[in-house]
Coordinates of C-alpha atoms in Angstrom, one line a residue:
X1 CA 47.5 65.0 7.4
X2 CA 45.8 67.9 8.8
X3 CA 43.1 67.7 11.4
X4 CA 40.9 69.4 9.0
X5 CA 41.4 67.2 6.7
X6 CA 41.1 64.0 8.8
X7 CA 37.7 65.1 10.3
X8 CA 36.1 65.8 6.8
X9 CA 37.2 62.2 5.4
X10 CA 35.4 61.0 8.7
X11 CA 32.4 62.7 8.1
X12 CA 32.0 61.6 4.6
X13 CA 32.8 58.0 5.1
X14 CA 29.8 58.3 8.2
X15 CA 27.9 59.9 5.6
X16 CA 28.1 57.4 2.8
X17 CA 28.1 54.4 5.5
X18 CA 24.9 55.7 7.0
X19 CA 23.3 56.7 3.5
X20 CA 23.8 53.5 2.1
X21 CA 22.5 51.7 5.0
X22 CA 19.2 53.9 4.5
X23 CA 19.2 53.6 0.9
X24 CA 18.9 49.6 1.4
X25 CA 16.3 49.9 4.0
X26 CA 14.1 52.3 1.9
X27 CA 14.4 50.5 -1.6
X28 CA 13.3 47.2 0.9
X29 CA 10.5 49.2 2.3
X30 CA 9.1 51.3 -0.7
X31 CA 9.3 48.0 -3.1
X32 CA 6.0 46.8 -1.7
X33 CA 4.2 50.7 -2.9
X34 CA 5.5 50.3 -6.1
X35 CA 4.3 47.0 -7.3
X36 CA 1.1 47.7 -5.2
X37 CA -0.9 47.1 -7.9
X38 CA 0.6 43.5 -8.9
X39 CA 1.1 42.6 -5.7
X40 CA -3.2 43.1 -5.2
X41 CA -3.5 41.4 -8.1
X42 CA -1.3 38.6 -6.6
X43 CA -2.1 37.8 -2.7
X44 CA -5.9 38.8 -2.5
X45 CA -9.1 37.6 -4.5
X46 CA -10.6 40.0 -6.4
X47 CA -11.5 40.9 -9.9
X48 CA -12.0 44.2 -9.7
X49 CA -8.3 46.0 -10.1
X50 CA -9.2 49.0 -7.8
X51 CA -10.6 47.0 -5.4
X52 CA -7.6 44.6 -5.5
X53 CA -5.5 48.0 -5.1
X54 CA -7.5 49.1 -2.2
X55 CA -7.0 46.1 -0.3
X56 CA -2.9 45.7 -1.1
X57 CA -3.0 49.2 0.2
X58 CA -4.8 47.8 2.9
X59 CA -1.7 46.2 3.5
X60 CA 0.7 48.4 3.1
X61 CA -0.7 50.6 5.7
X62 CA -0.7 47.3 8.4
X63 CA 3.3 47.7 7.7
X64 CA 2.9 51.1 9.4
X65 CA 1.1 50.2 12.8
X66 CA 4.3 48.0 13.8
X67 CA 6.2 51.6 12.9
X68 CA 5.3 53.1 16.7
X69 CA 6.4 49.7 18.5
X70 CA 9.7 49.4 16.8
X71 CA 10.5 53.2 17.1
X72 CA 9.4 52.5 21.1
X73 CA 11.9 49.3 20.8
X74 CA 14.8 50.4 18.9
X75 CA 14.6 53.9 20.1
X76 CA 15.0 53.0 23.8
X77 CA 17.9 50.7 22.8
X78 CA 19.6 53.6 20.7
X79 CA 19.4 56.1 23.6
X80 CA 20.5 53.4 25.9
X81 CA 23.1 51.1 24.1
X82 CA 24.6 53.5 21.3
X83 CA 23.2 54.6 17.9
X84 CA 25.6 52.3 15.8
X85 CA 24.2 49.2 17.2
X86 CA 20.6 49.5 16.3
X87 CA 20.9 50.6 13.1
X88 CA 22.7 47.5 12.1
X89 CA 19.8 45.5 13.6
X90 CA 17.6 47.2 11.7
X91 CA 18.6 46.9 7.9
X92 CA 19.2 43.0 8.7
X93 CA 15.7 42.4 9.6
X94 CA 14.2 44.4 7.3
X95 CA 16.0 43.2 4.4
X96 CA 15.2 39.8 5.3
X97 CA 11.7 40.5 5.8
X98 CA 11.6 41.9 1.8
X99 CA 13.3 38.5 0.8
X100 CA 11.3 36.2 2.2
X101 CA 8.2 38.8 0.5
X102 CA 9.9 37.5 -3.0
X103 CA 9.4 34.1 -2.0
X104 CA 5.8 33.9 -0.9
X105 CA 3.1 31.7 -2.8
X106 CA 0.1 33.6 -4.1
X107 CA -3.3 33.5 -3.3
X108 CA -4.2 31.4 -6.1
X109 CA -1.2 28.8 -4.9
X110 CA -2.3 28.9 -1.6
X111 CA -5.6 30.5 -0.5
X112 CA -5.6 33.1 2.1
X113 CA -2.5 31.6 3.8
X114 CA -0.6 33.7 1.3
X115 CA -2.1 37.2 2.1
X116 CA -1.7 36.1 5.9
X117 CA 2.4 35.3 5.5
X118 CA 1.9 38.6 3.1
X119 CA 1.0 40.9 6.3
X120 CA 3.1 38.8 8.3
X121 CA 5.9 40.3 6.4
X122 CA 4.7 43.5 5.8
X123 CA 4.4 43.7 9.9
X124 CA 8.4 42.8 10.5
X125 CA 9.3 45.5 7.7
X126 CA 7.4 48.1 9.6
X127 CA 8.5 46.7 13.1
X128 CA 12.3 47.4 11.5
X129 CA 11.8 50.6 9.9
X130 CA 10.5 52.3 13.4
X131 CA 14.5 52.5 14.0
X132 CA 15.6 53.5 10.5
X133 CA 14.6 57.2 10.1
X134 CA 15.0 58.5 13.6
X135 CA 17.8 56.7 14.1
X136 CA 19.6 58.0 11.0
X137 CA 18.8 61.0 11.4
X138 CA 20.5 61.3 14.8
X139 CA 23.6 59.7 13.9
X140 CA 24.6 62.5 11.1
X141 CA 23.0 65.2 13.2
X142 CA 25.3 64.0 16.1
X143 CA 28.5 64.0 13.6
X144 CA 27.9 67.1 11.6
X145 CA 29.0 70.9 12.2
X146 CA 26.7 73.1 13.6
X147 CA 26.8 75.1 10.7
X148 CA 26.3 72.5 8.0
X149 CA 23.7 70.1 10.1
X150 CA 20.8 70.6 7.1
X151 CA 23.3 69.9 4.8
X152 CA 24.6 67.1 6.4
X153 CA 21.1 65.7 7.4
X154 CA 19.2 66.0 4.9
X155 CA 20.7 63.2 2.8
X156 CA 19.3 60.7 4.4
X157 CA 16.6 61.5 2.6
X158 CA 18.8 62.2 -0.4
X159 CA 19.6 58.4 -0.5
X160 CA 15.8 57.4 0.7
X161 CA 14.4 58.7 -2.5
X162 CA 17.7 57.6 -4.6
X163 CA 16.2 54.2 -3.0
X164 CA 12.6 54.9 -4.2
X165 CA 14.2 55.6 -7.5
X166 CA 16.3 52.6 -8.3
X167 CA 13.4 50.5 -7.0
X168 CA 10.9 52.2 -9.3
X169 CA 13.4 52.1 -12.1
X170 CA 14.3 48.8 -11.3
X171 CA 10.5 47.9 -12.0
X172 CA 10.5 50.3 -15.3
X173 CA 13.1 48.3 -16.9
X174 CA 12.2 44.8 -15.7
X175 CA 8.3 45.4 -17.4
X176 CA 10.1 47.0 -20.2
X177 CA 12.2 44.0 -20.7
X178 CA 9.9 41.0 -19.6
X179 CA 6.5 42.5 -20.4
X180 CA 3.7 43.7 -18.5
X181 CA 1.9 39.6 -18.2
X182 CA 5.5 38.5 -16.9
X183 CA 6.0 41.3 -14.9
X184 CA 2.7 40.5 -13.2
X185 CA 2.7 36.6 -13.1
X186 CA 6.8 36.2 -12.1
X187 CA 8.8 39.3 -12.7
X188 CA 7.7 40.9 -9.8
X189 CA 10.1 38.4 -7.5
X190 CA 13.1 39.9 -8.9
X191 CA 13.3 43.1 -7.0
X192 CA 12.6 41.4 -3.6
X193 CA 14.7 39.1 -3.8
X194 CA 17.6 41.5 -4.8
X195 CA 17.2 42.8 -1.0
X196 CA 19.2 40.2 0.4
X197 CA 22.4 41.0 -0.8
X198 CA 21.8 44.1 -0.6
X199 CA 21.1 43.3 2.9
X200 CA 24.6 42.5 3.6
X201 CA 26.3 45.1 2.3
X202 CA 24.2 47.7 4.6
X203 CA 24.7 45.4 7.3
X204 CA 29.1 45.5 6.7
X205 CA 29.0 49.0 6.1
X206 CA 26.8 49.7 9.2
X207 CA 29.1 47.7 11.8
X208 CA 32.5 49.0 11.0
X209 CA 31.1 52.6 12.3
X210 CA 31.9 53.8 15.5
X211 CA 29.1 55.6 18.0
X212 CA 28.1 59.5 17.5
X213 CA 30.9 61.7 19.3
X214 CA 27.8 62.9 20.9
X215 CA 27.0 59.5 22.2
X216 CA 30.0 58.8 23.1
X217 CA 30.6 61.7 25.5
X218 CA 27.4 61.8 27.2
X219 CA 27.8 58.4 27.6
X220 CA 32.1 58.8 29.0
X221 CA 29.9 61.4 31.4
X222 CA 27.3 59.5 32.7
X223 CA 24.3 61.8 31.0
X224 CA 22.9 58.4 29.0
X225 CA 19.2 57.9 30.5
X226 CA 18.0 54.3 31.7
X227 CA 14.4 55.6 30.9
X228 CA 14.8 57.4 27.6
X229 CA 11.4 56.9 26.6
X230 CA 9.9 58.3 30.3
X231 CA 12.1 60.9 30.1
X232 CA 11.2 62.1 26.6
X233 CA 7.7 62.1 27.3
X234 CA 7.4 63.9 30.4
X235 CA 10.4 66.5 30.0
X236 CA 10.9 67.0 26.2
X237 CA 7.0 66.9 25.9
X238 CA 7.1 70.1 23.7
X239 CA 9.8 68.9 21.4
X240 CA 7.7 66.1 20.6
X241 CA 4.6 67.7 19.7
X242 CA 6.8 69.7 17.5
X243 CA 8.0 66.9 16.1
X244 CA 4.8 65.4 15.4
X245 CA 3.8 68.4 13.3
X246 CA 6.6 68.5 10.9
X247 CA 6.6 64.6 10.2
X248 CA 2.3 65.0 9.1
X249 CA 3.1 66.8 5.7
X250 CA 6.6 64.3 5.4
X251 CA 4.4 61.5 5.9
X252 CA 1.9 61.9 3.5
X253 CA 3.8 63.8 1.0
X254 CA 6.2 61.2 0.7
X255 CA 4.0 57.8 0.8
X256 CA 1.8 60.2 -1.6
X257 CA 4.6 60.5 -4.1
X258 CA 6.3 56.9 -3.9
X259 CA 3.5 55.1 -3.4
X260 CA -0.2 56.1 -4.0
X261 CA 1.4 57.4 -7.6
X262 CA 2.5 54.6 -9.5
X263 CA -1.1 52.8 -8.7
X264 CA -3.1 56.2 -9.2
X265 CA -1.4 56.6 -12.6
X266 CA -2.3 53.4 -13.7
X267 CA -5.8 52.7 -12.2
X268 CA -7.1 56.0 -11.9
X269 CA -5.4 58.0 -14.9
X270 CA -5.3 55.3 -17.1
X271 CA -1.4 55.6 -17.8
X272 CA -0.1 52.0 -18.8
X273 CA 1.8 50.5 -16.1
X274 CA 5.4 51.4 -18.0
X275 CA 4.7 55.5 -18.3
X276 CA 3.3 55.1 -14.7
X277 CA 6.7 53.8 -13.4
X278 CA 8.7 56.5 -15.6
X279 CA 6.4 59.2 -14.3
X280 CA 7.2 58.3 -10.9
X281 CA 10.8 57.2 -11.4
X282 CA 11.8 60.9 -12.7
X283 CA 9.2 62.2 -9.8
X284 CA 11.2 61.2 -7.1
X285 CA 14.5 61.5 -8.8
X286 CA 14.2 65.4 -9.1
X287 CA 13.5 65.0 -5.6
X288 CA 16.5 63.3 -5.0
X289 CA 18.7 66.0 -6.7
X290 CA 16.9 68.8 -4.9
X291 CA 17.6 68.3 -1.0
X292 CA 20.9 68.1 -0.7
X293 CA 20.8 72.3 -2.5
X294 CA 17.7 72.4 0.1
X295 CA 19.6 71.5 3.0
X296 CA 22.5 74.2 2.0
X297 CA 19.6 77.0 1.9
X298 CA 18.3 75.5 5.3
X299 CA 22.3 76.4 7.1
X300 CA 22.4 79.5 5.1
X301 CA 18.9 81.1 5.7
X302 CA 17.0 78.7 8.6
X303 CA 14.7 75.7 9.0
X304 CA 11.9 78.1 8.8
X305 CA 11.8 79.2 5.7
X306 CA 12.1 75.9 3.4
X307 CA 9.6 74.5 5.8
X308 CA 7.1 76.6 5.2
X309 CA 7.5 77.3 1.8
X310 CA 7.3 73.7 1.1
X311 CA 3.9 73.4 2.9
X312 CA 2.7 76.6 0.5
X313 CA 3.6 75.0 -2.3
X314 CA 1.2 71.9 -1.3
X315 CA -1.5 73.5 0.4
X316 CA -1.6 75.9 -3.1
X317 CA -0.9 73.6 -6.0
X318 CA -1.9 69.6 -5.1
X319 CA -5.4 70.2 -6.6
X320 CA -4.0 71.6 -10.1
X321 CA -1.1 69.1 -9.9
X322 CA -3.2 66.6 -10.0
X323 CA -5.5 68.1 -12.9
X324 CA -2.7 68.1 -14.7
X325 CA -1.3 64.4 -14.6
X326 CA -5.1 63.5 -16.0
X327 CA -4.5 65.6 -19.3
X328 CA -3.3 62.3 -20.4
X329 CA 0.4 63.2 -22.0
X330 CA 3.1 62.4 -20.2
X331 CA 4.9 65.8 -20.2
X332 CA 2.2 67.4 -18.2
X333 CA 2.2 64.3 -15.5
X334 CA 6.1 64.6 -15.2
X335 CA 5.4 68.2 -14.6
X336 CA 2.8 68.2 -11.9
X337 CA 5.3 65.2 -10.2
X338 CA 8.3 67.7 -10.6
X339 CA 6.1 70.4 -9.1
X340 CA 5.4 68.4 -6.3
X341 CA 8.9 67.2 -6.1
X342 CA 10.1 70.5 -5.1
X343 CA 7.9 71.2 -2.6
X344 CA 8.7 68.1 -0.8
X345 CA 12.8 68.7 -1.6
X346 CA 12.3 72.3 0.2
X347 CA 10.4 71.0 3.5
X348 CA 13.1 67.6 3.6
X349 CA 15.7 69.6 2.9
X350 CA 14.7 71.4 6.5
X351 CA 12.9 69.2 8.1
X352 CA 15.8 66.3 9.6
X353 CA 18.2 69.1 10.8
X354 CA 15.1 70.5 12.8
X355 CA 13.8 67.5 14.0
X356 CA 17.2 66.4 15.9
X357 CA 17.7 70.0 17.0
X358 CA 14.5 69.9 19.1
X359 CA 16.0 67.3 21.9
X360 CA 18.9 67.1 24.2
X361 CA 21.2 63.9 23.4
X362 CA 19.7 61.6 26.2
X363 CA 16.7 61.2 24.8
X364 CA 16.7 62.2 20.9
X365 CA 17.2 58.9 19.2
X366 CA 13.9 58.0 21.5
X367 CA 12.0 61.0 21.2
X368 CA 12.4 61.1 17.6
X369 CA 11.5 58.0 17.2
X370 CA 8.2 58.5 19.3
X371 CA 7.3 61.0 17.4
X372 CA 8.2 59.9 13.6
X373 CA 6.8 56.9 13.8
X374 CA 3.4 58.0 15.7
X375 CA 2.7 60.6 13.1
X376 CA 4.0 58.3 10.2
X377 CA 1.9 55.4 11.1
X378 CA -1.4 57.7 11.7
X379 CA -1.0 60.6 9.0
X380 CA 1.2 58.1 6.2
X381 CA 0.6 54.5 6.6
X382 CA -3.3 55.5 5.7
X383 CA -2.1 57.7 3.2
X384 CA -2.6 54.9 -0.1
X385 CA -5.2 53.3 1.3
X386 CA -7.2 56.5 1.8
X387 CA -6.5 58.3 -1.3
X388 CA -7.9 55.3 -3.0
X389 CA -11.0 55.4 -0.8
X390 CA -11.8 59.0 -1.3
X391 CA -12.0 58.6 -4.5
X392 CA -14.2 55.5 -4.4
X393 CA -16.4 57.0 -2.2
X394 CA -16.6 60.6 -4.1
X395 CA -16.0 59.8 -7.5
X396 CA -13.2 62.9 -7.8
X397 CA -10.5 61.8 -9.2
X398 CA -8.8 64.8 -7.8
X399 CA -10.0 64.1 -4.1
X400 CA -6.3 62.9 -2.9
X401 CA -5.3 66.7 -3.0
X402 CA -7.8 67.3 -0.6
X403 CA -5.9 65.3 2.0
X404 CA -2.5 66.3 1.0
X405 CA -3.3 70.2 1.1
X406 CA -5.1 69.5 5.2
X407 CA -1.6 67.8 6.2
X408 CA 0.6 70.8 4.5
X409 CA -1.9 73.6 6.3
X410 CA -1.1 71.0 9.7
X411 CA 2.4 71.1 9.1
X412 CA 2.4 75.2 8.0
X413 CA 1.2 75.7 11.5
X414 CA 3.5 73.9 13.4
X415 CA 6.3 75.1 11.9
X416 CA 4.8 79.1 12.1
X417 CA 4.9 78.3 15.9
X418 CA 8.3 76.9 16.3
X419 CA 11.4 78.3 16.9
X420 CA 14.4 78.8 14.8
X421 CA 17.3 76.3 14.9
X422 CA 19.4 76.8 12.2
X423 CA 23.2 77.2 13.4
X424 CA 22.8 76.2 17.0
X425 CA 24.5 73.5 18.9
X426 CA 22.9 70.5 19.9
X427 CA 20.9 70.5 23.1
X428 CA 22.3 68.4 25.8

């Protein structure tokens, strides 16, 4: 066997190990945005289904302030002990945190007791997941070839929305099936409590992996870091303000699209829970099909370019998207989620590869981590919850775009500013 040969069959069993392992932690994590409105119905007392909404948004978003701790926590450890290591720590917790979620009473059984153990959960999920993203992300960028690094990359957010997509479909069939009154008083368990084996596949996958060849020779040369974090923040301070930047508009677009959506459709648009789940399921599928050509475009042409043109789209065509879902037809709300689809595919499809090429191998599990999780937990954790609140509080319907559009012109900036990557080796 050539060495060729041997290399690429390496690279695509790290790819499909690490994929998989990220397609079990995101169909754990984005399980919660897509039963939102059930689950509001479920753990916290009110009649009102908007305000019920608001407050399992509420939530959702308390997930995301554990985020910046457990990116702290398991970034240290991945610049410190090895990449491998954490990210098999990672999917265990977080997948046992989604099936104990399946098992909680309600509010109804139990009082508030059950929307305490609900955050509870909710808080361990989010504590987990600050190691998922950055930490996936370096492992392929530390594996692939300089010259197919966006390629390589940008399916880990390939199998993140292939998550989003079984879990949303997962919920289409099972309301199809059972009904929308069993889906709501039992049905919901299912999916949650599908995490745990799940769980365990991640988890064998994940631990027969060896460390980054990155990893493994700064760490056969003594260039590891005993104070990652310290050492991101006070010399790779620029790299994480970059950082920062990019991950605003993937933040918001993404919770936007996977989570705020399938509620919106329903409460808002008046979409009966099935259509809302189909809308969304075929949303984030065409997403799914679209980064991996993306990340191709991002080796052949640069970073730059997808970036921005994915901000353009957004900053252009949220406010119409969005007009369009509420003509009421189903066609035209696939559309605008298509539409939006794209733009998201073009900036992830970018965004990974550049996000690891901004710091030296020492510190980039860390400083990626400190800066994902920062600006997901401030710019997307609120996302839901305040989407449904600008509408409450203006009465526009359409107001959501207005937020979306401010992150894409944040993002658009950023990226103006930075430089090219594309092609490069990895700093050391």
């Amino acid at each position: 066997m050539s060495q060729d040969v041997a290399t690429s069959r390496k690279l695509r069993k790290v790819l499909l190990a690490t994929g998989v392992g990220h397609f079990v932690e995101w169909f754990d994590f984005g399980l919660y945005g897509t039963l939102a409105a059930i689950i509001g119905l479920q753990f916290f007392h009110a009649e009102n289904p908007s305000v019920a909404l608001l407050s399992s948004f509420a939530v959702f978003g308390a997930g995301f302030i554990m985020r910046p701790l457990g990116g702290l926590f398991f970034g240290s450890m991945g610049d410190r002990k090895g990449r491998q290591k954490v990210l098999a720590t990672v999917i265990l917790l977080t997948s046992g945190a989604t099936f104990v979620m399946g098992l909680l009473p309600t509010y109804h059984q139990i009082g508030i007791t059950a929307t305490v153990l609900l955050v509870i959960t909710r808080l361990v999920q989010g504590f987990a997941a600050g190691g998922e993203s950055s930490g996936a992300t370096t492992y392929l960028a530390e594996y692939a070839p300089n010259n197919k690094r966006g390629y390589f990359t940008c399916w880990i957010d390939n199998f993140g929305f292939m998550a989003f997509v079984a879990g949303s479909g997962l919920v289409f069939l099972l309301t199809a099936s059972l009904g929308e009154e069993a889906m709501s008083d039992w049905g919901w368990r299912i999916p949650f409590l599908i995490a745990g084996p799940l769980g365990w596949v991640g988890l064998y996958l994940r631990k027969h992996l060896e460390d980054s060849p990155e990893f493994l020779e700064a760490q056969q040369q003594g260039q590891t870091d005993a104070t990652p974090l310290r050492s991101a923040v006070t010399r790779a301070w620029a790299a994480l303000l970059f950082c920062v930047g990019f991950v605003v508009l993937k933040a918001v677009g993404h919770w936007t699209l996977q989570t705020f959506m399938p509620g919106y459709l329903s409460t808002e648009l008046h979409y009966s829970k099935l259509d809302s789940y189909a809308i969304t399921t075929i949303g984030l599928f065409s997403v799914a099909v679209l980064v991996p050509f993306m990340g191709y475009l991002s080796d052949k042409f640069g970073r730059k370019p997808l970036m921005l043109a994915g901000c353009a789209g957004f900053i252009l065509l949220s406010y119409p998207a969005m007009m369009l879902m509420a003509n009421g037809d189903m066609l035209s709300a696939v559309l605008a989620m298509v539409m939006l689809g794209a733009f998201i595919a073009a900036f992830d499809g970018a965004c990974s590869a550049a996000m690891a090429e901004l710091f030296p191998t020492s510190v980039r599990y860390g400083g990626l981590s400190i800066a994902y999780n920062f600006s997901v937990a401030f710019f997307g954790g609120i996302t839901p919850w305040f989407s449904a609140w600008l509408i409450t509080s203006t009465g526009d319907k359409f107001s959501p775009a207005f937020y979306v559009m401010a992150a894409a012109l944040i993002t658009f900036i950023t990226v103006m500013r930075a430089r090219e990557t594309a092609g490069k080796p990895l700093k050391r």
